[in-house]
Amino acid sequence: MIQKTEIEMLRDQRLVYRAVKRAGDIVLSALGLALLSPLLLITAALIWLEDHGTVIFCQERNGLNGEPFRMYKFRTMVPNADALRSAMERYNELDGPAFKMKRDPRVTKIGAFLRKTSIDELPQLVNILRGEMSLVGPRPLPTYETAKCTAYQKQRLLVKPGLTCYWQISGRNDVSFDEWIEMDLEYIRNAGVATDIAILFKTARAVLTGRGAY
């Protein structure tokens, strides 16, 4: 009987993991959309009532192997936020190519609440169901921010991006960009069913405390 090499065994384990991960993504994202539909509808109504603008914000981000896709979020900023972005660059409070600002004047009143509670991210369940994202994986950056990353930093694109990750449960915007990258690479090295489940449970706690969210 031919014995499998260590590399073949690792490959098979990865194939099983990816299959289990995808199955879990489909079941949990579909279940989440069904159970959370009342919350999604109420949120959409509140966003529209505030300024009668669009409810869903779509932005091109980089997915697995850098492949671009349109990521969905509830809109948390004024309708012309993108046009105002260049004027806000000097106020960036995060090192590296990513932009974060604690008191961004473009954020609406309802948007501030949605960000604090992470409700704004729930439309990404659609991205997960479509296979563009996973429940757990490095957070996808906008394409214009990814373009500024180094080859080392772009290693985070070796796996499918996720709704939550180590960064999400470790302080989020209180973490430097270099630390964020190292967390993503650590996840890629240690990815597995047990790791994903642990991150999902810790995400629930992080959302409840709102640590690092703005």
Tab-separated table of C-alpha atoms in Angstrom:
chain	number	residue	atom	x	y	z
A	1	MET	CA	0.000	0.000	0.000
A	2	ILE	CA	1.413	3.411	-0.988
A	3	GLN	CA	1.910	5.718	1.991
A	4	LYS	CA	0.927	9.376	1.642
A	5	THR	CA	3.709	11.902	2.032
A	6	GLU	CA	3.490	14.580	4.720
A	7	ILE	CA	2.823	17.211	2.053
A	8	GLU	CA	-0.044	15.147	0.603
A	9	MET	CA	-1.543	14.708	4.074
A	10	LEU	CA	-1.342	18.443	4.750
A	11	ARG	CA	-2.920	19.142	1.371
A	12	ASP	CA	-5.801	16.763	2.112
A	13	GLN	CA	-6.314	18.324	5.542
A	14	ARG	CA	-6.483	21.755	3.921
A	15	LEU	CA	-9.001	20.529	1.345
A	16	VAL	CA	-11.216	19.123	4.108
A	17	TYR	CA	-10.895	22.339	6.108
A	18	ARG	CA	-11.842	24.507	3.118
A	19	ALA	CA	-14.871	22.300	2.395
A	20	VAL	CA	-16.039	22.442	6.030
A	21	LYS	CA	-15.393	26.190	6.175
A	22	ARG	CA	-17.406	26.837	3.001
A	23	ALA	CA	-20.298	24.680	4.211
A	24	GLY	CA	-20.320	26.546	7.518
A	25	ASP	CA	-20.228	29.891	5.710
A	26	ILE	CA	-23.252	28.983	3.587
A	27	VAL	CA	-25.348	27.632	6.455
A	28	LEU	CA	-24.518	30.360	8.987
A	29	SER	CA	-24.769	33.309	6.570
A	30	ALA	CA	-28.131	32.083	5.234
A	31	LEU	CA	-29.375	31.489	8.777
A	32	GLY	CA	-28.083	34.901	9.861
A	33	LEU	CA	-29.835	36.707	7.005
A	34	ALA	CA	-33.099	34.929	7.830
A	35	LEU	CA	-32.991	35.504	11.590
A	36	LEU	CA	-31.695	39.064	11.375
A	37	SER	CA	-34.032	40.197	8.580
A	38	PRO	CA	-36.197	42.321	10.961
A	39	LEU	CA	-33.080	44.096	12.257
A	40	LEU	CA	-31.794	44.602	8.708
A	41	LEU	CA	-35.104	46.150	7.611
A	42	ILE	CA	-35.299	48.457	10.643
A	43	THR	CA	-31.689	49.563	10.115
A	44	ALA	CA	-32.346	50.285	6.439
A	45	ALA	CA	-35.393	52.374	7.351
A	46	LEU	CA	-33.473	54.404	9.968
A	47	ILE	CA	-30.649	55.171	7.528
A	48	TRP	CA	-33.105	56.342	4.868
A	49	LEU	CA	-35.131	58.437	7.302
A	50	GLU	CA	-32.038	60.336	8.487
A	51	ASP	CA	-31.117	61.875	5.126
A	52	HIS	CA	-33.087	60.005	2.430
A	53	GLY	CA	-29.814	58.749	0.952
A	54	THR	CA	-28.888	55.276	-0.238
A	55	VAL	CA	-29.077	52.558	2.398
A	56	ILE	CA	-26.320	50.191	1.206
A	57	PHE	CA	-22.750	51.315	0.632
A	58	CYS	CA	-20.907	49.288	-2.028
A	59	GLN	CA	-17.143	49.486	-2.375
A	60	GLU	CA	-14.610	47.559	-4.433
A	61	ARG	CA	-12.300	45.536	-2.194
A	62	ASN	CA	-9.662	42.870	-2.750
A	63	GLY	CA	-10.526	39.264	-2.040
A	64	LEU	CA	-8.735	35.930	-2.399
A	65	ASN	CA	-5.520	36.310	-4.432
A	66	GLY	CA	-6.274	40.014	-4.822
A	67	GLU	CA	-9.409	39.443	-6.911
A	68	PRO	CA	-11.612	42.565	-6.655
A	69	PHE	CA	-15.246	42.273	-5.562
A	70	ARG	CA	-17.983	44.635	-4.401
A	71	MET	CA	-18.391	44.527	-0.620
A	72	TYR	CA	-21.662	45.585	1.001
A	73	LYS	CA	-22.156	47.593	4.184
A	74	PHE	CA	-24.918	49.709	5.630
A	75	ARG	CA	-24.066	53.316	4.787
A	76	THR	CA	-22.725	55.085	7.891
A	77	MET	CA	-21.491	58.321	6.296
A	78	VAL	CA	-23.017	61.285	4.489
A	79	PRO	CA	-23.885	60.567	0.831
A	80	ASN	CA	-20.895	62.547	-0.527
A	81	ALA	CA	-18.331	60.999	1.860
A	82	ASP	CA	-16.027	59.764	-0.922
A	83	ALA	CA	-15.764	63.264	-2.405
A	84	LEU	CA	-14.680	64.582	1.003
A	85	ARG	CA	-12.118	61.836	1.679
A	86	SER	CA	-9.083	63.604	0.210
A	87	ALA	CA	-9.624	66.532	2.580
A	88	MET	CA	-9.640	64.113	5.544
A	89	GLU	CA	-6.373	62.293	4.734
A	90	ARG	CA	-4.247	64.467	7.015
A	91	TYR	CA	-6.423	63.446	9.988
A	92	ASN	CA	-5.762	59.723	9.543
A	93	GLU	CA	-5.131	58.154	12.971
A	94	LEU	CA	-3.904	54.789	11.670
A	95	ASP	CA	-0.427	54.213	10.279
A	96	GLY	CA	-0.069	52.532	6.903
A	97	PRO	CA	-2.402	52.794	3.903
A	98	ALA	CA	-5.674	52.236	5.790
A	99	PHE	CA	-7.705	55.290	6.855
A	100	LYS	CA	-9.353	55.502	10.288
A	101	MET	CA	-10.482	58.525	12.293
A	102	LYS	CA	-12.205	58.462	15.688
A	103	ARG	CA	-14.438	61.496	15.171
A	104	ASP	CA	-14.870	61.513	11.435
A	105	PRO	CA	-17.323	64.373	10.709
A	106	ARG	CA	-18.670	62.449	7.712
A	107	VAL	CA	-20.249	59.798	9.958
A	108	THR	CA	-23.994	60.236	10.464
A	109	LYS	CA	-25.766	59.930	13.827
A	110	ILE	CA	-27.249	56.541	13.050
A	111	GLY	CA	-23.959	55.604	11.379
A	112	ALA	CA	-22.012	56.144	14.614
A	113	PHE	CA	-24.311	53.709	16.405
A	114	LEU	CA	-24.095	51.154	13.600
A	115	ARG	CA	-20.294	51.278	13.672
A	116	LYS	CA	-20.129	50.966	17.453
A	117	THR	CA	-22.335	47.869	17.378
A	118	SER	CA	-20.896	46.497	14.083
A	119	ILE	CA	-24.430	46.293	12.654
A	120	ASP	CA	-23.109	48.137	9.591
A	121	GLU	CA	-21.154	45.002	8.623
A	122	LEU	CA	-24.158	42.644	8.507
A	123	PRO	CA	-24.863	43.066	4.741
A	124	GLN	CA	-21.562	41.236	4.194
A	125	LEU	CA	-23.485	38.061	4.998
A	126	VAL	CA	-24.559	38.355	1.352
A	127	ASN	CA	-20.898	38.477	0.273
A	128	ILE	CA	-20.269	35.370	2.374
A	129	LEU	CA	-23.225	33.510	0.876
A	130	ARG	CA	-21.943	34.401	-2.607
A	131	GLY	CA	-18.490	32.999	-1.772
A	132	GLU	CA	-16.623	36.310	-1.996
A	133	MET	CA	-15.945	36.357	1.736
A	134	SER	CA	-15.892	33.988	4.699
A	135	LEU	CA	-17.120	34.393	8.257
A	136	VAL	CA	-13.504	34.369	9.453
A	137	GLY	CA	-10.526	35.798	7.567
A	138	PRO	CA	-8.504	39.000	7.136
A	139	ARG	CA	-10.689	42.083	6.746
A	140	PRO	CA	-10.736	43.162	3.072
A	141	LEU	CA	-9.200	46.540	2.269
A	142	PRO	CA	-10.436	48.908	-0.451
A	143	THR	CA	-8.527	48.341	-3.694
A	144	TYR	CA	-6.853	51.763	-3.480
A	145	GLU	CA	-5.486	50.887	-0.014
A	146	THR	CA	-4.340	47.419	-1.067
A	147	ALA	CA	-2.418	49.024	-3.939
A	148	LYS	CA	-0.308	50.875	-1.348
A	149	CYS	CA	0.589	47.690	0.554
A	150	THR	CA	4.006	46.055	0.256
A	151	ALA	CA	4.488	42.549	-1.162
A	152	TYR	CA	4.878	41.283	2.410
A	153	GLN	CA	1.611	42.907	3.507
A	154	LYS	CA	-0.222	41.541	0.460
A	155	GLN	CA	0.340	37.998	1.750
A	156	ARG	CA	-2.933	38.550	3.633
A	157	LEU	CA	-4.614	37.998	0.251
A	158	LEU	CA	-3.601	34.312	0.257
A	159	VAL	CA	-6.894	33.421	1.964
A	160	LYS	CA	-10.475	34.556	1.500
A	161	PRO	CA	-11.284	37.773	3.432
A	162	GLY	CA	-13.641	37.549	6.379
A	163	LEU	CA	-16.315	39.286	8.393
A	164	THR	CA	-14.159	38.932	11.487
A	165	CYS	CA	-10.536	38.101	12.336
A	166	TYR	CA	-7.861	38.451	15.009
A	167	TRP	CA	-7.801	42.217	14.363
A	168	GLN	CA	-11.532	42.443	15.055
A	169	ILE	CA	-11.165	40.823	18.484
A	170	SER	CA	-7.917	42.547	19.481
A	171	GLY	CA	-8.852	46.208	19.640
A	172	ARG	CA	-9.537	46.911	15.959
A	173	ASN	CA	-8.734	50.585	15.390
A	174	ASP	CA	-6.547	50.715	18.515
A	175	VAL	CA	-4.095	48.380	16.732
A	176	SER	CA	-1.353	49.676	14.411
A	177	PHE	CA	-1.430	48.651	10.755
A	178	ASP	CA	1.779	46.608	11.112
A	179	GLU	CA	0.257	44.719	14.063
A	180	TRP	CA	-2.897	44.183	12.003
A	181	ILE	CA	-0.849	42.611	9.199
A	182	GLU	CA	1.003	40.320	11.608
A	183	MET	CA	-2.336	39.166	13.065
A	184	ASP	CA	-3.590	38.349	9.570
A	185	LEU	CA	-0.463	36.341	8.759
A	186	GLU	CA	-0.715	34.544	12.101
A	187	TYR	CA	-4.282	33.569	11.191
A	188	ILE	CA	-3.160	32.218	7.810
A	189	ARG	CA	-0.520	30.080	9.538
A	190	ASN	CA	-2.926	28.755	12.195
A	191	ALA	CA	-6.193	28.612	10.236
A	192	GLY	CA	-8.415	25.680	11.164
A	193	VAL	CA	-11.927	24.872	12.319
A	194	ALA	CA	-11.024	25.268	16.009
A	195	THR	CA	-9.339	28.625	15.332
A	196	ASP	CA	-12.356	29.901	13.392
A	197	ILE	CA	-14.814	28.856	16.100
A	198	ALA	CA	-12.700	30.519	18.804
A	199	ILE	CA	-12.554	33.774	16.806
A	200	LEU	CA	-16.335	33.753	16.250
A	201	PHE	CA	-17.015	33.390	19.981
A	202	LYS	CA	-14.514	36.123	20.846
A	203	THR	CA	-16.063	38.373	18.183
A	204	ALA	CA	-19.413	38.248	19.993
A	205	ARG	CA	-17.689	39.506	23.145
A	206	ALA	CA	-15.780	42.202	21.251
A	207	VAL	CA	-18.998	43.482	19.644
A	208	LEU	CA	-20.733	43.669	23.035
A	209	THR	CA	-17.889	45.710	24.547
A	210	GLY	CA	-17.386	47.875	21.432
A	211	ARG	CA	-13.644	47.992	22.071
A	212	GLY	CA	-11.725	49.818	19.345
A	213	ALA	CA	-14.835	50.445	17.229
A	214	TYR	CA	-15.330	53.856	15.575
